[in-house]
Amino acid sequence: MDAADVEGDLVEILFTEAEIQDKLAEMAARIRADYEGEDLLLVGVLRGAVMVMADLSRALDRHLEMDWMAVSSYGSGTKSSGVVRILKDLDTDISGRNVLIVDEIIDTGLTLSWLVSNLSSRNPRSVRVATLLRKPEAGKVDLDVAYVGWDIPDEFVVGYGLDFAERYRNLRDVGTLAPHVYS
């Protein structure tokens, strides 16, 4: 879906599809260098990370494995509740493995902090985080993020996996959602 298809719903386009692909290629180059000669398991956080995970994994140009987790702390709202539930756990044993959690956005960091702690308790070799977007102003916990595409203002954004009420995920760009849509 193109931005023109939802033009009245967006305040502005923050990043185009081409800019996102370029940023993921930059992130992939750093990840490749950091994990040179080592195994790597990407763990995507469903559902939002699907687009980022797919494109990042293709940009990595190396053998890797992928698995998925689904966790929830939002319900149907627009703000994290802080209570995390595992809706789908990993199928892969991560003991002794290098795990790279891939997410599309870090908002408060509460859910991701919980996820890092949970996965770290499973005896991996390492656990690191990669995210396309981060909202530093919204952060409520100190979270070490190894790979960040962009820091953005604390605004409601959609597209490229990011949704509002399960809509806009397939928007090719990332844009700021107009308040009249979610008010």
PDB file of C-alpha atoms in Angstrom:
ATOM      1  CA  MET A   1       0.000   0.000   0.000  1.00  0.00           C
ATOM      2  CA  ASP A   2       1.336   3.423  -0.910  1.00  0.00           C
ATOM      3  CA  ALA A   3       1.021   6.591   1.172  1.00  0.00           C
ATOM      4  CA  ALA A   4      -1.309   8.027  -1.483  1.00  0.00           C
ATOM      5  CA  ASP A   5      -3.791   5.263  -0.571  1.00  0.00           C
ATOM      6  CA  VAL A   6      -4.119   6.654   2.983  1.00  0.00           C
ATOM      7  CA  GLU A   7      -3.114  10.254   2.410  1.00  0.00           C
ATOM      8  CA  GLY A   8      -5.786  11.761   4.664  1.00  0.00           C
ATOM      9  CA  ASP A   9      -4.750   9.501   7.544  1.00  0.00           C
ATOM     10  CA  LEU A  10      -1.126  10.667   7.689  1.00  0.00           C
ATOM     11  CA  VAL A  11       0.355  13.920   8.950  1.00  0.00           C
ATOM     12  CA  GLU A  12       3.700  13.296   7.232  1.00  0.00           C
ATOM     13  CA  ILE A  13       5.953  10.593   5.822  1.00  0.00           C
ATOM     14  CA  LEU A  14       8.998  10.172   8.055  1.00  0.00           C
ATOM     15  CA  PHE A  15      10.842   7.540   5.998  1.00  0.00           C
ATOM     16  CA  THR A  16      10.208   6.240   2.509  1.00  0.00           C
ATOM     17  CA  GLU A  17      10.540   2.618   1.480  1.00  0.00           C
ATOM     18  CA  ALA A  18      13.855   3.414  -0.253  1.00  0.00           C
ATOM     19  CA  GLU A  19      15.232   5.150   2.859  1.00  0.00           C
ATOM     20  CA  ILE A  20      14.181   2.171   4.994  1.00  0.00           C
ATOM     21  CA  GLN A  21      15.926  -0.285   2.659  1.00  0.00           C
ATOM     22  CA  ASP A  22      19.106   1.805   2.748  1.00  0.00           C
ATOM     23  CA  LYS A  23      19.022   1.974   6.547  1.00  0.00           C
ATOM     24  CA  LEU A  24      18.497  -1.786   6.855  1.00  0.00           C
ATOM     25  CA  ALA A  25      21.462  -2.364   4.527  1.00  0.00           C
ATOM     26  CA  GLU A  26      23.608  -0.165   6.823  1.00  0.00           C
ATOM     27  CA  MET A  27      22.425  -2.078   9.883  1.00  0.00           C
ATOM     28  CA  ALA A  28      23.072  -5.419   8.137  1.00  0.00           C
ATOM     29  CA  ALA A  29      26.663  -4.413   7.348  1.00  0.00           C
ATOM     30  CA  ARG A  30      27.318  -3.707  11.038  1.00  0.00           C
ATOM     31  CA  ILE A  31      25.632  -6.942  12.116  1.00  0.00           C
ATOM     32  CA  ARG A  32      27.638  -8.971   9.562  1.00  0.00           C
ATOM     33  CA  ALA A  33      30.881  -7.501  10.879  1.00  0.00           C
ATOM     34  CA  ASP A  34      29.935  -8.082  14.527  1.00  0.00           C
ATOM     35  CA  TYR A  35      28.982 -11.731  13.981  1.00  0.00           C
ATOM     36  CA  GLU A  36      31.689 -12.644  11.452  1.00  0.00           C
ATOM     37  CA  GLY A  37      32.367 -16.387  11.678  1.00  0.00           C
ATOM     38  CA  GLU A  38      29.697 -16.929  14.351  1.00  0.00           C
ATOM     39  CA  ASP A  39      26.236 -18.454  14.264  1.00  0.00           C
ATOM     40  CA  LEU A  40      23.287 -16.085  14.433  1.00  0.00           C
ATOM     41  CA  LEU A  41      19.649 -16.602  15.335  1.00  0.00           C
ATOM     42  CA  LEU A  42      17.282 -13.748  14.518  1.00  0.00           C
ATOM     43  CA  VAL A  43      14.234 -13.620  16.773  1.00  0.00           C
ATOM     44  CA  GLY A  44      11.445 -11.503  15.346  1.00  0.00           C
ATOM     45  CA  VAL A  45       8.792  -9.977  17.555  1.00  0.00           C
ATOM     46  CA  LEU A  46       5.414 -10.624  15.953  1.00  0.00           C
ATOM     47  CA  ARG A  47       3.553  -9.024  14.319  1.00  0.00           C
ATOM     48  CA  GLY A  48       5.133  -5.683  13.726  1.00  0.00           C
ATOM     49  CA  ALA A  49       8.671  -6.893  13.034  1.00  0.00           C
ATOM     50  CA  VAL A  50       7.708  -9.038  10.038  1.00  0.00           C
ATOM     51  CA  MET A  51       8.712  -6.441   7.424  1.00  0.00           C
ATOM     52  CA  VAL A  52      11.929  -5.425   9.211  1.00  0.00           C
ATOM     53  CA  MET A  53      12.925  -9.044   9.865  1.00  0.00           C
ATOM     54  CA  ALA A  54      12.327 -10.125   6.267  1.00  0.00           C
ATOM     55  CA  ASP A  55      14.264  -7.262   4.709  1.00  0.00           C
ATOM     56  CA  LEU A  56      17.054  -7.250   7.303  1.00  0.00           C
ATOM     57  CA  SER A  57      17.602 -11.000   6.930  1.00  0.00           C
ATOM     58  CA  ARG A  58      17.856 -10.672   3.138  1.00  0.00           C
ATOM     59  CA  ALA A  59      20.357  -7.827   3.516  1.00  0.00           C
ATOM     60  CA  LEU A  60      22.600  -9.908   5.767  1.00  0.00           C
ATOM     61  CA  ASP A  61      23.956 -12.073   2.909  1.00  0.00           C
ATOM     62  CA  ARG A  62      24.905 -14.940   5.203  1.00  0.00           C
ATOM     63  CA  HIS A  63      23.510 -18.122   6.688  1.00  0.00           C
ATOM     64  CA  LEU A  64      21.333 -17.516   9.705  1.00  0.00           C
ATOM     65  CA  GLU A  65      18.330 -18.995  11.414  1.00  0.00           C
ATOM     66  CA  MET A  66      15.062 -17.295  12.248  1.00  0.00           C
ATOM     67  CA  ASP A  67      12.417 -17.835  14.878  1.00  0.00           C
ATOM     68  CA  TRP A  68       9.485 -15.778  16.110  1.00  0.00           C
ATOM     69  CA  MET A  69       7.916 -14.763  19.380  1.00  0.00           C
ATOM     70  CA  ALA A  70       4.614 -13.067  19.939  1.00  0.00           C
ATOM     71  CA  VAL A  71       4.291 -11.032  23.107  1.00  0.00           C
ATOM     72  CA  SER A  72       1.633  -8.572  24.111  1.00  0.00           C
ATOM     73  CA  SER A  73       1.562  -5.602  26.424  1.00  0.00           C
ATOM     74  CA  TYR A  74      -0.749  -3.341  24.466  1.00  0.00           C
ATOM     75  CA  GLY A  75      -4.084  -5.093  24.146  1.00  0.00           C
ATOM     76  CA  SER A  76      -6.071  -2.937  21.744  1.00  0.00           C
ATOM     77  CA  GLY A  77      -4.787   0.388  23.072  1.00  0.00           C
ATOM     78  CA  THR A  78      -2.065   2.717  21.871  1.00  0.00           C
ATOM     79  CA  LYS A  79       0.084   2.645  25.033  1.00  0.00           C
ATOM     80  CA  SER A  80       1.895  -0.284  26.652  1.00  0.00           C
ATOM     81  CA  SER A  81       0.192  -1.738  29.724  1.00  0.00           C
ATOM     82  CA  GLY A  82       3.556  -2.901  31.104  1.00  0.00           C
ATOM     83  CA  VAL A  83       2.168  -6.416  31.702  1.00  0.00           C
ATOM     84  CA  VAL A  84       3.758  -8.819  29.210  1.00  0.00           C
ATOM     85  CA  ARG A  85       2.207 -12.062  28.028  1.00  0.00           C
ATOM     86  CA  ILE A  86       3.856 -14.618  25.740  1.00  0.00           C
ATOM     87  CA  LEU A  87       1.388 -15.467  23.012  1.00  0.00           C
ATOM     88  CA  LYS A  88       3.849 -17.575  20.970  1.00  0.00           C
ATOM     89  CA  ASP A  89       7.170 -18.787  22.330  1.00  0.00           C
ATOM     90  CA  LEU A  90      10.298 -19.777  20.420  1.00  0.00           C
ATOM     91  CA  ASP A  91      10.474 -23.160  18.732  1.00  0.00           C
ATOM     92  CA  THR A  92      14.300 -23.065  18.901  1.00  0.00           C
ATOM     93  CA  ASP A  93      16.511 -23.905  21.870  1.00  0.00           C
ATOM     94  CA  ILE A  94      18.730 -20.836  22.273  1.00  0.00           C
ATOM     95  CA  SER A  95      21.269 -22.328  24.711  1.00  0.00           C
ATOM     96  CA  GLY A  96      24.754 -21.292  23.632  1.00  0.00           C
ATOM     97  CA  ARG A  97      23.408 -19.333  20.657  1.00  0.00           C
ATOM     98  CA  ASN A  98      23.906 -15.717  19.559  1.00  0.00           C
ATOM     99  CA  VAL A  99      20.410 -14.242  19.609  1.00  0.00           C
ATOM    100  CA  LEU A 100      19.527 -10.993  17.868  1.00  0.00           C
ATOM    101  CA  ILE A 101      16.048  -9.766  18.742  1.00  0.00           C
ATOM    102  CA  VAL A 102      14.593  -7.849  15.798  1.00  0.00           C
ATOM    103  CA  ASP A 103      11.810  -5.353  16.420  1.00  0.00           C
ATOM    104  CA  GLU A 104      10.290  -2.556  14.404  1.00  0.00           C
ATOM    105  CA  ILE A 105      10.060   0.039  17.171  1.00  0.00           C
ATOM    106  CA  ILE A 106      11.060   0.617  20.771  1.00  0.00           C
ATOM    107  CA  ASP A 107       8.576   2.830  22.552  1.00  0.00           C
ATOM    108  CA  THR A 108       8.721   2.631  26.361  1.00  0.00           C
ATOM    109  CA  GLY A 109      11.161  -0.287  26.216  1.00  0.00           C
ATOM    110  CA  LEU A 110       9.210  -2.157  28.906  1.00  0.00           C
ATOM    111  CA  THR A 111       8.202  -5.100  26.715  1.00  0.00           C
ATOM    112  CA  LEU A 112      11.598  -5.428  25.074  1.00  0.00           C
ATOM    113  CA  SER A 113      13.397  -5.173  28.418  1.00  0.00           C
ATOM    114  CA  TRP A 114      11.235  -8.019  29.698  1.00  0.00           C
ATOM    115  CA  LEU A 115      11.930 -10.027  26.537  1.00  0.00           C
ATOM    116  CA  VAL A 116      15.715  -9.533  26.797  1.00  0.00           C
ATOM    117  CA  SER A 117      15.577 -10.688  30.420  1.00  0.00           C
ATOM    118  CA  ASN A 118      13.420 -13.688  29.546  1.00  0.00           C
ATOM    119  CA  LEU A 119      15.667 -14.827  26.699  1.00  0.00           C
ATOM    120  CA  SER A 120      18.843 -14.161  28.717  1.00  0.00           C
ATOM    121  CA  SER A 121      17.577 -16.612  31.348  1.00  0.00           C
ATOM    122  CA  ARG A 122      17.654 -19.389  28.712  1.00  0.00           C
ATOM    123  CA  ASN A 123      21.478 -19.531  28.638  1.00  0.00           C
ATOM    124  CA  PRO A 124      22.216 -18.051  25.217  1.00  0.00           C
ATOM    125  CA  ARG A 125      25.760 -17.092  24.261  1.00  0.00           C
ATOM    126  CA  SER A 126      24.554 -13.518  23.725  1.00  0.00           C
ATOM    127  CA  VAL A 127      21.344 -11.516  23.396  1.00  0.00           C
ATOM    128  CA  ARG A 128      21.337  -8.223  21.514  1.00  0.00           C
ATOM    129  CA  VAL A 129      18.627  -5.998  20.064  1.00  0.00           C
ATOM    130  CA  ALA A 130      18.101  -4.471  16.627  1.00  0.00           C
ATOM    131  CA  THR A 131      15.268  -2.065  15.897  1.00  0.00           C
ATOM    132  CA  LEU A 132      14.338   0.109  12.971  1.00  0.00           C
ATOM    133  CA  LEU A 133      12.905   2.895  15.139  1.00  0.00           C
ATOM    134  CA  ARG A 134      13.327   4.074  18.717  1.00  0.00           C
ATOM    135  CA  LYS A 135      11.511   6.779  20.681  1.00  0.00           C
ATOM    136  CA  PRO A 136      14.072   7.978  23.252  1.00  0.00           C
ATOM    137  CA  GLU A 137      11.622  10.448  24.832  1.00  0.00           C
ATOM    138  CA  ALA A 138       9.163   7.634  25.575  1.00  0.00           C
ATOM    139  CA  GLY A 139      11.728   5.308  27.176  1.00  0.00           C
ATOM    140  CA  LYS A 140      10.941   4.161  30.705  1.00  0.00           C
ATOM    141  CA  VAL A 141      13.821   1.706  31.186  1.00  0.00           C
ATOM    142  CA  ASP A 142      17.509   1.687  30.406  1.00  0.00           C
ATOM    143  CA  LEU A 143      17.794  -0.724  27.484  1.00  0.00           C
ATOM    144  CA  ASP A 144      20.995  -1.493  25.598  1.00  0.00           C
ATOM    145  CA  VAL A 145      20.126  -1.503  21.896  1.00  0.00           C
ATOM    146  CA  ALA A 146      22.979  -2.613  19.647  1.00  0.00           C
ATOM    147  CA  TYR A 147      21.493  -1.548  16.305  1.00  0.00           C
ATOM    148  CA  VAL A 148      19.096   1.377  15.805  1.00  0.00           C
ATOM    149  CA  GLY A 149      17.907   2.627  12.438  1.00  0.00           C
ATOM    150  CA  TRP A 150      16.527   5.997  13.564  1.00  0.00           C
ATOM    151  CA  ASP A 151      15.536   7.796  16.733  1.00  0.00           C
ATOM    152  CA  ILE A 152      12.160   9.466  16.271  1.00  0.00           C
ATOM    153  CA  PRO A 153       9.915  11.814  18.285  1.00  0.00           C
ATOM    154  CA  ASP A 154       7.273  10.362  20.592  1.00  0.00           C
ATOM    155  CA  GLU A 155       4.489  10.413  18.001  1.00  0.00           C
ATOM    156  CA  PHE A 156       2.124   7.716  16.779  1.00  0.00           C
ATOM    157  CA  VAL A 157       3.675   6.178  13.664  1.00  0.00           C
ATOM    158  CA  VAL A 158       2.404   3.533  11.277  1.00  0.00           C
ATOM    159  CA  GLY A 159       3.603   1.648   8.244  1.00  0.00           C
ATOM    160  CA  TYR A 160       6.250  -0.929   7.441  1.00  0.00           C
ATOM    161  CA  GLY A 161       4.823  -3.296  10.052  1.00  0.00           C
ATOM    162  CA  LEU A 162       3.629  -0.656  12.498  1.00  0.00           C
ATOM    163  CA  ASP A 163      -0.117  -0.622  12.941  1.00  0.00           C
ATOM    164  CA  PHE A 164      -3.081   1.035  14.492  1.00  0.00           C
ATOM    165  CA  ALA A 165      -5.834  -1.507  15.233  1.00  0.00           C
ATOM    166  CA  GLU A 166      -4.128  -3.927  12.788  1.00  0.00           C
ATOM    167  CA  ARG A 167      -4.325  -1.430   9.928  1.00  0.00           C
ATOM    168  CA  TYR A 168      -1.467   0.312   8.042  1.00  0.00           C
ATOM    169  CA  ARG A 169       1.053  -2.556   8.540  1.00  0.00           C
ATOM    170  CA  ASN A 170       1.378  -2.976   4.771  1.00  0.00           C
ATOM    171  CA  LEU A 171       2.094   0.714   4.135  1.00  0.00           C
ATOM    172  CA  ARG A 172       5.493   0.798   2.402  1.00  0.00           C
ATOM    173  CA  ASP A 173       6.639   3.968   4.205  1.00  0.00           C
ATOM    174  CA  VAL A 174       6.634   5.012   7.859  1.00  0.00           C
ATOM    175  CA  GLY A 175       4.437   7.992   8.610  1.00  0.00           C
ATOM    176  CA  THR A 176       2.894   9.886  11.489  1.00  0.00           C
ATOM    177  CA  LEU A 177      -0.733   8.926  11.970  1.00  0.00           C
ATOM    178  CA  ALA A 178      -3.167  11.841  12.112  1.00  0.00           C
ATOM    179  CA  PRO A 179      -4.818  12.220  15.547  1.00  0.00           C
ATOM    180  CA  HIS A 180      -8.307  12.172  14.043  1.00  0.00           C
ATOM    181  CA  VAL A 181      -7.744   8.505  13.121  1.00  0.00           C
ATOM    182  CA  TYR A 182      -7.068   7.272  16.674  1.00  0.00           C
ATOM    183  CA  SER A 183      -8.877   9.864  18.823  1.00  0.00           C
TER     184      SER A 183
END
